[in-house]
């Protein structure tokens, strides 16, 4: 599936990532590698509660994605099974349109792909980027606890991209397609 | 063919759809599924007259596309064999350009792909979106009966996309390519 | 190769076409068909001098491309072996930028791909579109005979696309890639 | 890998190129050929110090890329193993945004893909294009020796494209993806 995301431009330049929850723990892609080349044997298995590595790839040079604490925070707060981290340009440009640290999306049928009404004003939190990805965790936890964003399945990070989640890997992929469309449409209309 | 449409961005995020008429009835894709993963065995066979399901997929979790009443209305009014429902951004942005509930397309050779002259001012009806897709049916039937739109093989839905039809699946696919080009060209020239 | 051109958006909606000269005559694609589905056995063999069909496909429903007279005029005037007819949006938008029936392209290294200097102001003729493709032939012959356009391997047709040629099929494909880049770059800089 | 670069639009129209250092010498692609058709047997092996050809392809019609002196200058000055020469439109348009012969890139997480901080103002040298590619070498050597550009792994050439390098072929490919993203983002924000 990372090859598909690569073809879509969500994970170019070794950026972006994905995780998925299994009975055994949270599967996490390695950091700093060409995402279209990742093999199943390259994934880390992480304890979603403690963040400890349960099983590591044979290749000792690999480290788990820096997003892991954020993935864990989202999985814990939302009870979901999969999170995608996108570096798409459409997400970066959509975050540029934020007012008061939120992007409002409206008047688009595609909102239904999130399980909400197309009449809704859908509000996505936008947080500032930080020097290290792990420093984002506190802000991610803050907006996950903020009732204004209860209906969103995404958080935008300025100059950086988006975290997008769903019940399982296919649900997260569906939400990622929907949000990228919503970002592109909102960008095109504001231009 | 849904995989091709997926690659073109017409049916991302499980949105969009397609139907095709056979001697046995109207084949309709299921709703709410990843369109690039639909298999022949996932299609519903629907009575084009009554809308009753003649045959359903083995997977009891699948429901027929919400577009089915609209597909049936178009098949009945135009005597065509296939309808495509696109969620493409180009269709949404083209609907934004409507005046008096119609988009006028002109000065493009590609109009010939619809079987009309390239000198024609081609007028496509634009209707408002509704909360549920089935609520669109009355408006679709209204514009199908409106002589101003007799030469169009498409209806635009604001904030949503387009219905595009043709004699058979390949004819509908040709018209869909032509209309998406016409929408993109009209968008680019108005920008 | 038509499949490649289809993927590039040069021949969508059954529009566009290609021809190539062989010892036996001029191979021409059929008109009004999905170009990505054309098989070798679907091609017509046409006498480049008279335009007579030397050999036709088995499928009696096919007709040779309407571009055939234009292909023949270009082959005769330029002594080339292959002509591509593109319906790309970038060509349509580039023709919109014409002044005095010509598009001037400058300040782009990619001009070298045409065998000319990157310091050159490269001038491409732009002709008006007509109701039928065969009516373009006279205007094509006029600009082929016009010394101002001697260095161009393309003619733009307003609202329609471009004819692009080369010594053989690969040379024409190279020129088509170069011209589409030049059109896109010129469009982006004028926006 | 050239097929991948072709699909990305970095090397269309036979333009662009790549080289990679091996123990035996510098592997260089031939000039003036369709890059997506290059086979391993078509590559030249060049002495990185002297520029002499150590081994040539069987096809006597091939000549080594005109970029070879530039590739050698970059390999010598930066101690890297691979250089990509891109003709992408995004690189041409980014060079248009230069001030005082430099493009400043800022406020983008993707900067980390270059091994620098996302807080950095990243400065890429922009040089003027010349009539022949070999004439660029002196300017390339000048900016490689200029301390202001020490942290960059790319040089932009006006109206032409970019040279982008890395420790090995995969590192250069990663940097090329990162820079093309940075160029596109900077272009989109300045529009």
Coordinates of N, CA and C in Angstrom, one line a residue, chain B residues 9-187:
Chain B
X9 N -8.9 9.7 -11.0 CA -9.4 10.6 -10.0 C -10.9 10.9 -10.1
X10 N -11.6 10.0 -10.8 CA -13.0 10.2 -10.9 C -13.8 9.6 -9.7
X11 N -13.2 8.6 -9.1 CA -13.9 7.8 -8.1 C -13.1 7.5 -6.9
X12 N -12.4 8.6 -6.3 CA -11.6 8.4 -5.2 C -12.4 8.4 -3.9
X13 N -11.8 7.9 -2.8 CA -12.5 7.9 -1.5 C -13.8 7.1 -1.5
X14 N -13.9 6.1 -2.3 CA -15.1 5.2 -2.4 C -16.3 6.0 -3.0
X15 N -16.1 7.2 -3.5 CA -17.1 8.0 -4.1 C -17.3 7.6 -5.6
X16 N -18.3 8.2 -6.2 CA -18.5 7.9 -7.7 C -19.1 6.5 -7.9
X17 N -19.3 6.2 -9.2 CA -19.9 4.9 -9.5 C -20.1 4.8 -11.0
X18 N -20.7 3.6 -11.3 CA -21.0 3.3 -12.7 C -22.1 2.3 -12.8
X19 N -22.9 2.4 -13.9 CA -23.9 1.3 -14.1 C -23.9 1.0 -15.6
X20 N -24.3 -0.2 -16.0 CA -24.4 -0.6 -17.4 C -25.6 -1.5 -17.6
X21 N -26.3 -1.3 -18.6 CA -27.5 -2.1 -18.9 C -27.1 -3.3 -19.7
X22 N -27.7 -4.5 -19.3 CA -27.6 -5.7 -20.0 C -29.0 -6.2 -20.3
X23 N -29.0 -7.3 -21.1 CA -30.3 -7.9 -21.4 C -31.0 -8.3 -20.1
X24 N -30.3 -8.7 -19.1 CA -30.8 -9.2 -17.8 C -31.3 -8.1 -16.9
X25 N -30.8 -6.9 -17.1 CA -31.1 -5.8 -16.2 C -29.9 -4.8 -16.1
X26 N -30.0 -3.9 -15.1 CA -29.0 -2.9 -15.0 C -28.0 -3.3 -13.9
X27 N -26.7 -3.4 -14.4 CA -25.6 -3.7 -13.4 C -25.2 -2.5 -12.7
X28 N -25.1 -2.5 -11.4 CA -24.8 -1.4 -10.5 C -23.8 -1.7 -9.5
X29 N -22.8 -0.8 -9.4 CA -21.7 -1.1 -8.4 C -22.2 -0.8 -7.0
X30 N -21.6 -1.5 -6.0 CA -22.0 -1.3 -4.6 C -21.6 0.1 -4.1
X31 N -22.3 0.6 -3.0 CA -21.9 1.9 -2.5 C -20.9 1.7 -1.3
X32 N -20.1 2.8 -1.1 CA -19.3 2.9 0.1 C -18.1 1.9 0.0
X33 N -17.7 1.5 -1.1 CA -16.5 0.6 -1.2 C -15.4 1.3 -2.0
X34 N -14.2 0.8 -1.9 CA -13.1 1.3 -2.6 C -13.3 0.8 -4.1
X35 N -13.6 1.8 -5.0 CA -14.0 1.5 -6.3 C -12.9 0.7 -7.1
X36 N -11.7 0.9 -6.8 CA -10.6 0.2 -7.5 C -10.5 -1.3 -7.1
X37 N -11.3 -1.7 -6.0 CA -11.3 -3.1 -5.6 C -12.5 -3.8 -6.0
X38 N -13.5 -3.2 -6.6 CA -14.7 -3.9 -7.0 C -14.4 -5.0 -8.0
X39 N -15.0 -6.2 -7.7 CA -14.9 -7.3 -8.6 C -16.2 -7.6 -9.3
X40 N -16.2 -8.2 -10.4 CA -17.5 -8.5 -11.1 C -18.6 -9.1 -10.2
X41 N -18.1 -10.0 -9.3 CA -19.1 -10.6 -8.4 C -19.7 -9.7 -7.4
X42 N -19.2 -8.4 -7.3 CA -19.7 -7.5 -6.3 C -20.9 -6.6 -6.9
X43 N -21.2 -6.8 -8.1 CA -22.2 -5.9 -8.8 C -23.6 -6.4 -8.5
X44 N -24.5 -5.5 -8.4 CA -25.9 -5.7 -8.2 C -26.6 -5.8 -9.6
X45 N -27.6 -6.6 -9.8 CA -28.4 -6.6 -11.0 C -29.8 -6.0 -10.6
X46 N -30.2 -4.9 -11.2 CA -31.3 -4.2 -10.8 C -32.3 -4.1 -11.9
X47 N -33.6 -4.2 -11.7 CA -34.6 -4.0 -12.7 C -34.7 -2.5 -13.0
X48 N -34.4 -2.2 -14.3 CA -34.3 -0.7 -14.6 C -35.7 -0.1 -14.5
X49 N -36.8 -0.8 -14.6 CA -38.1 -0.2 -14.5 C -38.5 0.0 -13.1
X50 N -38.4 -1.0 -12.3 CA -39.0 -0.9 -10.9 C -37.9 -0.6 -9.9
X51 N -36.6 -0.8 -10.2 CA -35.6 -0.6 -9.2 C -35.4 -1.7 -8.3
X52 N -36.2 -2.8 -8.4 CA -36.0 -4.0 -7.6 C -34.7 -4.7 -7.9
X53 N -34.1 -5.2 -6.8 CA -32.8 -6.0 -7.0 C -33.2 -7.4 -7.6
X54 N -32.6 -7.7 -8.7 CA -32.9 -9.0 -9.4 C -31.9 -10.0 -8.8
X55 N -30.6 -9.6 -8.6 CA -29.6 -10.5 -8.1 C -28.6 -9.6 -7.3
X56 N -28.2 -10.1 -6.1 CA -27.3 -9.4 -5.2 C -26.0 -10.1 -5.1
X57 N -24.9 -9.4 -4.7 CA -23.6 -10.1 -4.5 C -23.7 -11.1 -3.3
X58 N -22.8 -12.1 -3.3 CA -22.8 -13.0 -2.1 C -22.6 -12.3 -0.8
X59 N -21.8 -11.2 -0.9 CA -21.4 -10.5 0.3 C -22.7 -9.7 0.8
X60 N -23.3 -10.1 1.9 CA -24.6 -9.5 2.3 C -24.4 -8.1 2.9
X61 N -23.1 -7.7 3.1 CA -22.8 -6.4 3.6 C -22.9 -5.3 2.6
X62 N -23.0 -5.7 1.3 CA -23.0 -4.7 0.3 C -24.4 -4.2 0.0
X63 N -24.5 -2.9 -0.3 CA -25.8 -2.3 -0.8 C -25.5 -1.7 -2.1
X64 N -26.6 -1.6 -3.0 CA -26.4 -1.0 -4.3 C -26.2 0.5 -4.2
X65 N -25.5 1.1 -5.1 CA -25.2 2.5 -5.2 C -26.4 3.3 -4.9
X66 N -26.2 4.4 -4.1 CA -27.3 5.3 -3.9 C -27.7 6.0 -5.2
X67 N -26.9 6.0 -6.2 CA -27.2 6.6 -7.5 C -28.2 5.8 -8.3
X68 N -28.6 4.7 -7.8 CA -29.4 3.8 -8.7 C -30.7 4.5 -9.2
X69 N -31.5 5.2 -8.4 CA -32.7 5.9 -8.9 C -32.3 6.9 -10.0
X70 N -31.2 7.6 -9.9 CA -30.7 8.5 -10.9 C -30.3 7.8 -12.1
X71 N -29.5 6.8 -12.0 CA -29.1 6.0 -13.1 C -30.4 5.5 -13.9
X72 N -31.4 5.0 -13.2 CA -32.6 4.5 -13.8 C -33.3 5.7 -14.5
X73 N -33.4 6.9 -13.9 CA -34.1 8.0 -14.6 C -33.4 8.4 -15.9
X74 N -32.0 8.4 -15.9 CA -31.3 8.7 -17.1 C -31.5 7.7 -18.2
X75 N -31.4 6.4 -17.8 CA -31.5 5.3 -18.7 C -32.9 5.4 -19.4
X76 N -33.9 5.7 -18.5 CA -35.3 5.8 -19.1 C -35.5 7.0 -20.0
X77 N -35.0 8.1 -19.6 CA -35.3 9.4 -20.3 C -34.5 9.4 -21.6
X78 N -33.2 8.9 -21.6 CA -32.3 9.1 -22.7 C -32.2 7.8 -23.6
X79 N -32.7 6.7 -23.1 CA -32.6 5.4 -23.8 C -31.1 5.0 -23.9
X80 N -30.3 5.3 -23.0 CA -28.9 4.9 -23.0 C -28.6 3.7 -22.2
X81 N -27.4 3.2 -22.3 CA -27.1 1.9 -21.7 C -26.1 2.0 -20.6
X82 N -25.5 3.1 -20.3 CA -24.5 3.2 -19.2 C -24.4 4.6 -18.7
X83 N -24.3 4.8 -17.4 CA -24.1 6.1 -16.8 C -22.9 6.0 -15.8
X84 N -22.1 7.0 -15.9 CA -20.9 7.1 -14.9 C -21.2 8.3 -14.0
X85 N -20.9 8.1 -12.7 CA -21.1 9.2 -11.8 C -19.6 9.5 -11.3
X86 N -19.2 10.8 -11.6 CA -17.8 11.2 -11.3 C -17.8 12.2 -10.2
X87 N -16.8 12.0 -9.3 CA -16.6 12.9 -8.2 C -15.3 13.8 -8.5
X88 N -15.0 14.0 -9.7 CA -13.7 14.7 -10.1 C -13.8 16.1 -9.7
X89 N -12.6 16.6 -9.2 CA -12.5 18.0 -8.8 C -12.8 18.9 -10.0
X90 N -12.4 18.6 -11.2 CA -12.7 19.4 -12.4 C -14.2 19.6 -12.6
X91 N -15.0 18.6 -12.2 CA -16.5 18.8 -12.4 C -17.0 19.7 -11.3
X92 N -16.5 19.6 -10.1 CA -16.9 20.5 -9.0 C -16.6 22.0 -9.3
X93 N -15.4 22.2 -9.8 CA -14.9 23.5 -10.1 C -15.7 24.1 -11.3
X94 N -16.0 23.2 -12.3 CA -16.8 23.7 -13.5 C -18.2 24.1 -13.0
X95 N -18.8 23.4 -12.1 CA -20.1 23.7 -11.6 C -20.1 25.1 -10.9
X96 N -19.0 25.4 -10.3 CA -18.9 26.7 -9.7 C -19.0 27.9 -10.7
X97 N -18.7 27.6 -12.0 CA -18.7 28.6 -13.0 C -20.1 28.8 -13.6
X98 N -21.1 28.0 -13.2 CA -22.4 28.1 -13.8 C -23.1 29.5 -13.7
X99 N -23.9 29.8 -14.7 CA -24.7 31.0 -14.6 C -26.1 30.5 -14.9
X100 N -27.1 31.0 -14.1 CA -28.5 30.6 -14.3 C -28.6 29.1 -14.4
X101 N -27.9 28.4 -13.5 CA -28.0 26.9 -13.4 C -27.6 26.2 -14.7
X102 N -26.7 26.8 -15.4 CA -26.2 26.1 -16.6 C -24.7 26.5 -16.8
X103 N -23.9 25.5 -17.3 CA -22.5 25.8 -17.7 C -22.5 25.8 -19.2
X104 N -22.0 26.9 -19.8 CA -21.9 27.0 -21.3 C -20.5 26.7 -21.7
X105 N -20.3 25.7 -22.6 CA -19.0 25.3 -23.0 C -18.9 25.7 -24.5
X106 N -17.8 26.3 -24.9 CA -17.7 26.8 -26.3 C -16.2 26.8 -26.8
X107 N -16.1 26.9 -28.1 CA -14.8 27.1 -28.7 C -13.8 26.0 -28.3
X108 N -14.2 24.7 -28.4 CA -13.4 23.6 -28.2 C -13.7 22.5 -29.2
X109 N -12.7 22.1 -29.9 CA -12.8 21.0 -30.8 C -13.4 19.7 -30.2
X110 N -13.0 19.5 -28.9 CA -13.3 18.3 -28.2 C -14.9 18.1 -28.1
X111 N -15.6 19.2 -28.3 CA -17.1 19.1 -28.3 C -17.5 18.0 -29.3
X112 N -16.8 17.8 -30.4 CA -17.1 16.8 -31.4 C -17.2 15.4 -30.8
X113 N -16.5 15.2 -29.7 CA -16.5 13.9 -29.0 C -17.9 13.6 -28.5
X114 N -18.8 14.6 -28.4 CA -20.1 14.4 -27.9 C -21.1 14.2 -29.1
X115 N -20.5 14.2 -30.3 CA -21.4 14.1 -31.5 C -22.0 15.4 -31.9
X116 N -21.5 16.5 -31.4 CA -22.1 17.9 -31.7 C -21.0 18.7 -32.4
X117 N -21.4 19.8 -33.0 CA -20.4 20.6 -33.7 C -19.5 21.4 -32.8
X118 N -18.3 21.6 -33.2 CA -17.4 22.4 -32.4 C -17.7 23.9 -32.4
X119 N -18.7 24.3 -33.3 CA -19.2 25.7 -33.3 C -20.3 25.9 -32.3
X120 N -20.8 24.8 -31.7 CA -22.0 24.9 -30.9 C -21.6 25.5 -29.5
X121 N -22.6 26.2 -29.0 CA -22.5 26.6 -27.5 C -23.2 25.5 -26.8
X122 N -22.4 24.7 -26.1 CA -23.0 23.4 -25.5 C -23.4 23.8 -24.1
X123 N -24.6 23.5 -23.7 CA -25.1 23.9 -22.4 C -25.4 22.6 -21.5
X124 N -24.8 22.6 -20.4 CA -25.0 21.5 -19.4 C -25.7 22.0 -18.2
X125 N -26.8 21.3 -17.8 CA -27.5 21.7 -16.6 C -26.7 21.5 -15.4
X126 N -26.9 22.5 -14.4 CA -26.2 22.4 -13.1 C -27.3 22.4 -12.0
X127 N -27.3 21.4 -11.2 CA -28.4 21.4 -10.2 C -27.7 21.4 -8.8
X128 N -28.5 21.9 -7.8 CA -28.0 22.0 -6.5 C -27.8 20.6 -5.8
X129 N -26.8 20.5 -5.0 CA -26.6 19.3 -4.2 C -27.6 19.1 -3.1
X130 N -27.9 17.9 -2.7 CA -28.8 17.7 -1.6 C -28.2 16.8 -0.5
X131 N -28.9 16.7 0.6 CA -28.2 16.0 1.7 C -28.1 14.5 1.4
X132 N -29.1 13.9 0.7 CA -28.9 12.5 0.3 C -29.0 12.4 -1.2
X133 N -28.2 11.5 -1.7 CA -28.1 11.4 -3.2 C -29.5 11.1 -3.8
X134 N -30.3 10.3 -3.1 CA -31.6 10.0 -3.7 C -32.5 11.2 -3.9
X135 N -32.3 12.3 -3.1 CA -33.1 13.5 -3.3 C -32.8 14.3 -4.5
X136 N -31.7 13.9 -5.2 CA -31.3 14.6 -6.5 C -32.3 14.1 -7.6
X137 N -32.9 13.0 -7.4 CA -33.6 12.4 -8.6 C -34.6 13.3 -9.2
X138 N -35.4 14.0 -8.4 CA -36.4 14.9 -9.0 C -35.8 16.0 -9.8
X139 N -34.7 16.6 -9.4 CA -34.0 17.6 -10.2 C -33.4 17.0 -11.4
X140 N -32.9 15.8 -11.3 CA -32.4 15.1 -12.5 C -33.5 14.9 -13.5
X141 N -34.6 14.5 -13.1 CA -35.7 14.2 -14.0 C -36.2 15.5 -14.6
X142 N -36.2 16.6 -13.8 CA -36.6 17.9 -14.3 C -35.7 18.4 -15.5
X143 N -34.4 18.3 -15.3 CA -33.5 18.8 -16.4 C -33.5 17.8 -17.6
X144 N -33.7 16.5 -17.3 CA -33.8 15.6 -18.4 C -35.0 15.9 -19.4
X145 N -36.0 16.5 -18.8 CA -37.2 16.9 -19.5 C -37.2 18.3 -20.1
X146 N -36.1 19.0 -19.8 CA -35.9 20.4 -20.2 C -35.2 20.4 -21.6
X147 N -35.9 20.9 -22.6 CA -35.4 20.9 -24.0 C -34.1 21.6 -24.2
X148 N -33.8 22.6 -23.3 CA -32.5 23.3 -23.4 C -31.3 22.4 -23.3
X149 N -31.5 21.3 -22.6 CA -30.3 20.4 -22.4 C -30.4 19.1 -23.2
X150 N -31.2 19.1 -24.3 CA -31.4 17.9 -25.1 C -30.1 17.4 -25.6
X151 N -29.1 18.2 -25.9 CA -27.9 17.8 -26.6 C -26.8 17.4 -25.6
X152 N -27.0 17.6 -24.4 CA -26.0 17.2 -23.4 C -26.1 15.8 -23.0
X153 N -25.0 15.2 -22.7 CA -24.9 13.8 -22.2 C -24.3 13.8 -20.8
X154 N -24.6 14.9 -20.0 CA -24.1 15.1 -18.7 C -25.0 16.1 -17.9
X155 N -25.0 15.9 -16.6 CA -25.6 16.8 -15.7 C -24.6 17.1 -14.6
X156 N -24.3 18.4 -14.3 CA -23.4 18.7 -13.2 C -24.2 18.9 -11.9
X157 N -23.6 18.5 -10.8 CA -24.2 18.7 -9.4 C -23.2 19.5 -8.6
X158 N -23.7 20.7 -8.2 CA -22.8 21.6 -7.4 C -22.2 20.9 -6.3
X159 N -20.9 21.2 -6.0 CA -20.1 20.7 -4.9 C -20.0 19.2 -4.8
X160 N -20.3 18.6 -6.0 CA -20.5 17.1 -5.9 C -19.8 16.4 -7.1
X161 N -20.2 16.7 -8.3 CA -19.6 16.0 -9.4 C -20.5 16.1 -10.7
X162 N -20.5 15.0 -11.4 CA -21.3 14.9 -12.6 C -21.8 13.5 -12.9
X163 N -23.0 13.5 -13.5 CA -23.5 12.2 -14.1 C -23.3 12.4 -15.6
X164 N -22.7 11.3 -16.2 CA -22.3 11.3 -17.7 C -22.7 10.0 -18.3
X165 N -23.4 10.0 -19.4 CA -23.9 8.8 -20.0 C -23.6 8.6 -21.4
X166 N -23.8 7.4 -21.9 CA -23.6 7.0 -23.3 C -24.3 5.7 -23.6
X167 N -24.3 5.4 -24.9 CA -25.0 4.2 -25.4 C -24.7 2.9 -24.7
X168 N -23.3 2.7 -24.6 CA -22.9 1.6 -23.8 C -21.7 2.0 -22.9
X169 N -21.1 1.1 -22.2 CA -20.0 1.5 -21.3 C -18.9 2.2 -21.9
X170 N -18.5 1.8 -23.1 CA -17.4 2.5 -23.8 C -17.8 3.8 -24.3
X171 N -19.0 4.0 -24.7 CA -19.5 5.3 -25.1 C -19.6 6.3 -23.9
X172 N -20.0 5.7 -22.8 CA -20.1 6.6 -21.6 C -18.7 6.9 -21.1
X173 N -17.7 6.0 -21.2 CA -16.3 6.3 -20.9 C -15.8 7.4 -21.8
X174 N -16.1 7.3 -23.1 CA -15.6 8.3 -24.1 C -16.2 9.7 -23.7
X175 N -17.5 9.7 -23.4 CA -18.1 11.0 -23.0 C -17.6 11.5 -21.7
X176 N -17.2 10.6 -20.8 CA -16.7 11.1 -19.5 C -15.3 11.7 -19.8
X177 N -14.5 11.1 -20.6 CA -13.2 11.7 -20.9 C -13.3 13.1 -21.6
X178 N -14.3 13.1 -22.5 CA -14.5 14.4 -23.2 C -15.0 15.5 -22.3
X179 N -16.0 15.1 -21.4 CA -16.5 16.2 -20.5 C -15.5 16.6 -19.5
X180 N -14.7 15.6 -19.0 CA -13.6 16.1 -18.0 C -12.6 17.0 -18.7
X181 N -12.3 16.7 -20.0 CA -11.4 17.7 -20.7 C -12.1 19.0 -20.8
X182 N -13.4 19.0 -21.2 CA -14.1 20.3 -21.4 C -14.2 21.1 -20.1
X183 N -14.4 20.3 -19.0 CA -14.5 21.0 -17.7 C -13.1 21.6 -17.4
X184 N -12.0 20.8 -17.6 CA -10.7 21.4 -17.2 C -10.3 22.6 -18.1
X185 N -10.7 22.5 -19.4 CA -10.3 23.6 -20.3 C -11.1 24.8 -19.9
X186 N -12.4 24.7 -19.6 CA -13.2 25.8 -19.2 C -12.7 26.4 -17.9
X187 N -12.4 25.6 -16.9 CA -11.8 26.1 -15.7 C -10.5 26.9 -15.9

